[in-house]
Short mmCIF file of C-alpha atoms and ligand atoms in Angstrom, two decimals:
data_model
loop_
_atom_site.label_atom_id
_atom_site.label_comp_id
_atom_site.label_asym_id
_atom_site.label_seq_id
_atom_site.Cartn_x
_atom_site.Cartn_y
_atom_site.Cartn_z
CA UNK A 269 137.42 99.97 67.62
CA UNK A 270 133.79 101.04 67.53
CA UNK A 271 132.97 103.46 64.76
CA UNK A 272 131.44 106.84 65.48
CA UNK A 273 128.64 106.05 63.03
CA UNK A 274 127.71 102.97 65.03
CA UNK A 275 127.68 104.89 68.32
CA UNK A 276 125.55 107.51 66.61
CA UNK A 277 123.05 104.75 65.81
CA UNK A 278 122.17 104.63 69.50
CA UNK A 279 122.64 108.26 70.46
CA UNK A 280 121.10 110.13 67.56
CA UNK A 281 118.59 107.79 66.03
CA UNK A 282 115.37 107.89 68.04
CA UNK A 283 113.31 106.61 65.08
CA UNK A 284 115.35 103.43 64.61
CA UNK A 285 113.50 100.20 65.38
CA UNK A 286 115.34 98.37 68.15
CA UNK A 287 114.83 94.86 69.50
CA UNK A 288 116.32 92.79 72.29
CA UNK A 289 118.63 91.08 69.76
CA UNK A 290 120.45 94.38 69.30
CA UNK A 291 121.72 94.30 72.90
CA UNK A 292 124.04 92.20 75.04
CA UNK A 293 122.63 92.19 78.56
CA UNK A 294 124.91 92.56 81.57
CA UNK A 295 124.51 92.83 85.33
CA UNK A 296 121.36 94.16 87.01
CA UNK A 297 121.77 97.79 88.09
CA UNK A 298 118.71 98.11 90.25
CA UNK A 299 115.05 97.53 90.77
CA UNK A 300 112.43 100.25 90.73
CA UNK A 301 108.73 100.34 91.47
CA UNK A 302 107.77 99.23 87.97
CA UNK A 303 110.74 97.38 86.58
CA UNK A 304 114.34 96.29 86.61
CA UNK A 305 117.32 98.05 85.09
CA UNK A 306 120.24 96.20 83.47
CA UNK A 307 123.62 97.25 82.18
CA UNK A 308 123.66 96.51 78.44
CA UNK A 309 125.60 97.28 75.32
CA UNK A 310 124.51 97.66 71.78
CA UNK A 311 125.94 94.61 70.01
CA UNK A 312 127.46 96.36 66.96
CA UNK A 313 128.85 99.59 68.41
CA UNK A 314 129.49 98.23 71.95
CA UNK A 315 127.88 101.45 73.16
CA UNK A 316 127.02 101.07 76.85
CA UNK A 317 123.48 101.86 77.99
CA UNK A 318 121.13 101.08 80.86
CA UNK A 319 118.13 99.02 79.76
CA UNK A 320 114.99 99.46 81.81
CA UNK A 321 112.51 96.60 81.55
CA UNK A 322 108.88 97.14 82.46
CA UNK A 323 106.35 94.32 82.27
CA UNK A 324 103.19 95.20 80.36
CA UNK A 325 101.20 93.44 83.04
CA UNK A 326 102.52 95.99 85.58
CA UNK A 327 101.60 98.84 83.25
CA UNK A 328 98.06 97.48 83.10
CA UNK A 329 97.83 96.75 86.80
CA UNK A 330 99.01 100.18 87.93
CA UNK A 331 97.35 102.00 85.02
CA UNK A 332 100.55 103.84 84.17
CA UNK A 333 100.20 103.66 80.39
CA UNK A 334 99.51 107.36 80.03
CA UNK A 335 102.24 108.34 82.51
CA UNK A 336 104.83 106.12 80.82
CA UNK A 337 103.97 107.42 77.36
CA UNK A 338 104.33 111.00 78.55
CA UNK A 339 107.63 110.20 80.30
CA UNK A 340 109.01 108.62 77.11
CA UNK A 341 107.92 111.46 74.85
CA UNK A 342 109.26 114.18 77.13
CA UNK A 343 112.58 112.49 78.00
CA UNK A 344 113.48 111.61 74.39
CA UNK A 345 113.03 115.23 73.40
CA UNK A 346 115.41 116.63 76.04
CA UNK A 347 119.13 117.19 75.40
CA UNK A 348 121.08 118.64 78.31
CA UNK A 349 124.29 117.45 80.02
CA UNK A 350 122.41 117.22 83.34
CA UNK A 351 119.32 115.43 82.01
CA UNK A 352 119.57 111.64 81.59
CA UNK A 353 119.13 110.76 77.93
CA UNK A 354 116.43 108.37 76.81
CA UNK A 355 117.80 107.13 73.48
CA UNK A 356 114.76 105.13 72.45
CA UNK A 357 112.45 102.28 73.34
CA UNK A 358 110.99 99.05 72.00
CA UNK A 359 108.69 96.32 73.20
CA UNK A 360 107.91 92.64 72.83
CA UNK A 361 104.79 90.68 73.76
CA UNK A 362 105.30 91.07 77.51
CA UNK A 363 107.72 93.91 78.13
CA UNK A 364 108.58 97.50 77.31
CA UNK A 365 112.31 98.36 77.17
CA UNK A 366 113.70 101.86 77.66
CA UNK A 367 117.21 102.51 76.31
CA UNK A 368 118.74 104.94 78.80
CA UNK A 369 122.04 106.72 79.22
CA UNK A 370 124.13 104.75 81.72
CA UNK A 371 124.85 106.58 84.98
CA UNK A 372 127.86 104.72 86.34
CA UNK A 373 127.70 105.99 89.96
CA UNK A 374 123.96 105.41 90.38
CA UNK A 375 121.63 107.30 92.70
CA UNK A 376 122.71 110.47 94.47
CA UNK A 377 120.48 109.22 97.30
CA UNK A 378 122.97 106.40 97.98
CA UNK A 379 125.88 108.87 98.17
CA UNK A 380 123.95 111.16 100.50
CA UNK A 381 122.99 108.32 102.87
CA UNK A 382 126.59 107.05 102.85
CA UNK A 383 128.14 110.43 103.65
CA UNK A 384 125.38 111.81 105.89
CA UNK A 385 125.66 115.25 104.36
CA UNK A 386 127.59 116.90 101.55
CA UNK A 387 130.22 119.64 101.61
CA UNK A 388 129.08 123.14 100.62
CA UNK A 389 131.20 122.87 97.47
CA UNK A 390 129.55 119.61 96.46
CA UNK A 391 126.04 120.78 97.38
CA UNK A 392 126.45 124.06 95.47
CA UNK A 393 127.78 122.20 92.41
CA UNK A 394 124.73 119.91 92.37
CA UNK A 395 122.31 122.83 92.92
CA UNK A 396 123.91 124.76 90.05
CA UNK A 397 123.68 121.70 87.75
CA UNK A 398 120.04 121.24 88.75
CA UNK A 399 119.20 124.91 88.22
CA UNK A 400 120.77 124.80 84.75
CA UNK A 401 118.96 121.60 83.79
CA UNK A 402 115.61 122.87 85.11
CA UNK A 403 116.05 126.21 83.33
CA UNK A 404 116.44 124.21 80.11
CA UNK A 405 113.36 122.08 80.91
CA UNK A 406 111.22 125.08 81.90
CA UNK A 407 112.19 126.85 78.68
CA UNK A 408 110.64 123.89 76.88
CA UNK A 409 107.57 124.15 79.15
CA UNK A 410 108.51 120.92 80.93
CA UNK A 411 107.98 120.87 84.72
CA UNK A 412 109.61 117.84 86.37
CA UNK A 413 107.51 117.86 89.59
CA UNK A 414 109.38 114.99 91.28
CA UNK A 415 112.94 116.15 91.89
CA UNK A 416 114.37 114.15 94.83
CA UNK A 417 117.68 112.37 95.53
CA UNK A 418 116.30 109.01 94.29
CA UNK A 419 115.62 110.57 90.87
CA UNK A 420 119.08 112.11 90.52
CA UNK A 421 121.79 109.88 89.10
CA UNK A 422 125.55 110.41 88.79
CA UNK A 423 127.67 109.55 85.78
CA UNK A 424 131.24 108.15 85.97
CA UNK A 425 132.68 111.62 86.68
CA UNK A 426 130.05 112.49 89.28
CA UNK A 427 128.05 114.77 86.99
CA UNK A 428 124.44 114.99 88.08
CA UNK A 429 121.71 113.67 85.75
CA UNK A 430 118.01 114.25 86.30
CA UNK A 431 116.14 111.01 85.63
CA UNK A 432 112.61 109.70 85.93
CA UNK A 433 110.24 112.06 84.20
CA UNK A 434 107.25 109.96 85.30
CA UNK A 435 105.50 112.91 86.97
CA UNK A 436 106.66 115.55 84.55
CA UNK A 437 104.33 117.53 82.38
CA UNK A 438 104.67 119.72 79.31
CA UNK A 439 102.28 122.58 79.74
CA UNK A 440 102.01 126.36 79.68
CA UNK A 441 98.91 126.50 81.85
CA UNK A 442 98.72 125.98 85.61
CA UNK A 443 98.24 122.35 86.70
CA UNK A 444 96.14 120.80 89.44
CA UNK A 445 97.30 117.19 89.89
CA UNK A 446 98.89 116.55 93.27
CA UNK A 447 101.98 114.50 92.57
CA UNK A 448 105.57 113.99 93.62
CA UNK A 449 106.92 112.81 96.96
CA UNK A 450 105.64 114.21 100.25
CA UNK A 451 108.83 115.74 101.71
CA UNK A 452 109.53 117.58 98.46
CA UNK A 453 106.02 118.90 97.76
CA UNK A 454 105.53 122.66 97.49
CA UNK A 455 102.81 124.31 99.64
CA UNK A 456 100.61 125.03 96.60
CA UNK A 457 100.60 121.30 95.80
CA UNK A 458 99.90 120.30 99.39
CA UNK A 459 96.97 122.72 99.38
CA UNK A 460 95.76 121.32 96.05
CA UNK A 461 96.05 124.70 94.38
CA UNK A 462 97.04 125.33 90.79
CA UNK A 463 100.81 125.13 90.35
CA UNK A 464 103.43 125.83 87.74
CA UNK A 465 107.19 125.53 87.17
CA UNK A 466 107.85 127.25 90.56
CA UNK A 467 107.24 123.87 92.29
CA UNK A 468 110.62 122.74 90.91
CA UNK A 469 112.30 125.86 92.39
CA UNK A 470 110.80 125.04 95.81
CA UNK A 471 112.26 121.54 95.52
CA UNK A 472 115.72 122.99 94.96
CA UNK A 473 115.39 124.68 98.37
CA UNK A 474 114.38 121.35 99.96
CA UNK A 475 117.26 119.54 98.27
CA UNK A 476 119.82 122.19 99.18
CA UNK A 477 118.78 121.80 102.83
CA UNK A 478 118.92 118.00 102.61
CA UNK A 479 122.37 118.06 100.96
CA UNK A 480 123.76 120.20 103.79
CA UNK A 481 121.91 118.79 106.82
CA UNK A 482 121.28 115.19 105.71
CA UNK A 483 117.47 115.30 106.04
CA UNK A 484 114.74 117.20 104.22
CA UNK A 485 113.59 120.32 106.15
CA UNK A 486 109.97 119.38 106.91
CA UNK A 487 110.50 115.71 107.78
CA UNK A 488 108.44 114.39 110.73
CA UNK A 489 107.16 111.03 112.00
CA UNK A 490 103.79 111.32 110.28
CA UNK A 491 102.54 112.47 106.88
CA UNK A 492 100.00 114.72 108.55
CA UNK A 493 102.67 116.62 110.49
CA UNK A 494 104.92 116.93 107.45
CA UNK A 495 102.05 118.40 105.45
CA UNK A 496 101.38 120.87 108.27
CA UNK A 497 105.01 121.95 108.42
CA UNK A 498 105.10 122.46 104.64
CA UNK A 499 101.87 124.47 104.73
CA UNK A 500 103.29 126.70 107.47
CA UNK A 501 106.79 126.74 105.92
CA UNK A 502 108.01 125.71 109.36
CA UNK A 503 111.71 126.05 108.52
CA UNK A 504 114.50 125.99 111.09
CA UNK A 505 118.24 125.48 110.80
CA UNK A 506 119.86 123.15 113.36
CA UNK A 507 123.05 124.37 115.06
CA UNK A 508 124.98 121.40 113.76
CA UNK A 509 126.34 120.67 111.23
CA UNK A 510 127.72 124.13 110.72
CA UNK A 511 126.31 125.64 107.53
CA UNK A 512 127.26 129.05 106.10
CA UNK A 513 124.83 131.96 106.35
CA UNK A 514 124.95 132.35 102.53
CA UNK A 515 123.66 128.79 102.08
CA UNK A 516 120.88 129.43 104.60
CA UNK A 517 120.02 132.64 102.73
CA UNK A 518 119.58 130.74 99.46
CA UNK A 519 117.41 128.08 101.14
CA UNK A 520 115.24 130.73 102.83
CA UNK A 521 114.70 132.52 99.51
CA UNK A 522 113.57 129.29 97.83
CA UNK A 523 111.33 127.96 100.60
CA UNK A 524 108.85 130.81 100.27
CA UNK A 525 105.13 130.09 100.39
CA UNK A 526 104.18 132.65 97.74
CA UNK A 527 105.47 130.97 94.57
CA UNK A 528 105.76 134.29 92.72
CA UNK A 529 108.29 135.49 95.34
CA UNK A 530 110.51 132.41 95.13
CA UNK A 531 113.99 132.93 93.74
CA UNK A 532 114.11 132.34 89.97
CA UNK A 533 116.51 129.78 88.52
CA UNK A 534 118.59 132.60 87.02
CA UNK A 535 118.88 134.25 90.45
CA UNK A 536 119.92 130.90 91.97
CA UNK A 537 122.74 130.67 89.44
CA UNK A 538 123.83 134.20 90.40
CA UNK A 539 123.49 133.74 94.17
CA UNK A 540 126.73 134.56 96.09
CA UNK A 541 126.79 131.09 97.70
CA UNK A 542 126.65 129.42 94.27
CA UNK A 543 129.24 131.79 92.78
CA UNK A 544 131.59 131.15 95.71
CA UNK A 545 131.20 127.36 95.99
CA UNK A 546 129.88 125.73 92.82
CA UNK A 547 132.20 124.16 90.28
CA UNK A 548 130.86 125.39 86.91
CA UNK A 549 132.03 122.18 85.18
CA UNK A 550 129.45 120.27 87.24
CA UNK A 551 132.18 117.89 88.41
CA UNK A 552 133.41 118.20 91.98
CA UNK A 553 135.39 115.60 93.90
CA UNK A 554 134.99 116.81 97.50
P1 AMP B 268 114.11 103.02 88.55
O1 AMP B 268 113.22 101.92 88.11
O2 AMP B 268 114.27 104.09 87.53
O3 AMP B 268 113.74 103.55 89.91
O4 AMP B 268 115.57 102.38 88.69
C1 AMP B 268 115.88 101.40 89.66
C2 AMP B 268 117.35 101.48 90.03
O5 AMP B 268 118.17 101.16 88.90
C3 AMP B 268 117.80 102.86 90.45
O6 AMP B 268 117.64 103.01 91.82
C4 AMP B 268 119.26 102.90 90.05
O7 AMP B 268 120.07 102.38 91.07
C5 AMP B 268 119.32 101.99 88.86
N1 AMP B 268 119.27 102.75 87.59
C6 AMP B 268 118.17 103.24 86.97
N2 AMP B 268 118.48 103.88 85.85
C7 AMP B 268 119.83 103.83 85.75
C8 AMP B 268 120.77 104.33 84.79
N3 AMP B 268 120.37 105.00 83.73
N4 AMP B 268 122.08 104.10 85.00
C9 AMP B 268 122.48 103.40 86.10
N5 AMP B 268 121.64 102.89 87.04
C10 AMP B 268 120.33 103.11 86.86
#
């Protein structure tokens, strides 16, 4: 049986020097823009992880050195049940390896596409988990800035884990870089204005809509039209599927152009729709 001390080696030892020899590599889990991810286990403790491999040549080519460094520093410092752990990293001549918490059920995006839309119970549980994780991040002055279904993973029980801190930033001052993914961008980002943590709150409104209706609220055929709809907060609720008025109320209070009037994360957690539907354990089977 694996000893607790050995498991601790992976989980609680960010300073330890790792190398590829420390891991047994298993099946590929997926392929991202900059690298591949493999199931792996630490040879001594048998502790299961996901190993992300990024080629240095890609880092050079796409000039993501700064972004990757920031992602690694921020993600290793975060400890929350709904934030994917980054246990550590190492590199060889050609590659950088990230030792990540393994999320057995993969991307929430896959689940959403498979089911079309989620139940109110399931959607509220995910929104509560996200609000709790973001409250923790914002308290540490970390803004994620790229919350979307592809960056949300599920563990073996279905607990949501925020991953991919590539666009995140640790800052107390307002930021100006336009980043993230079009459908999820807040109006202040689209208009290239200064933005702060409230961009993540906006995204929770977009996600809540997408969970319940199956598509993000401002989706159109062209980027130009999507940007216009976001700028105008052109929000409408289709007649089907049937969605409760409490859920629509929460969405409408998050998708507000004036970022200072957007619902706070604390108010999201206390919203009647969340209280009524969300499973506080973060695990919900239906
Ligand atoms: P990424 O390069 O982060 O976009 O990851 C590529 C794919 O690998 C994702 O779409 C997931 O399906 C899978 N993946 C990434 N990280 C993990 C993880 N920690 N646990 C399980 N699967 C993962």
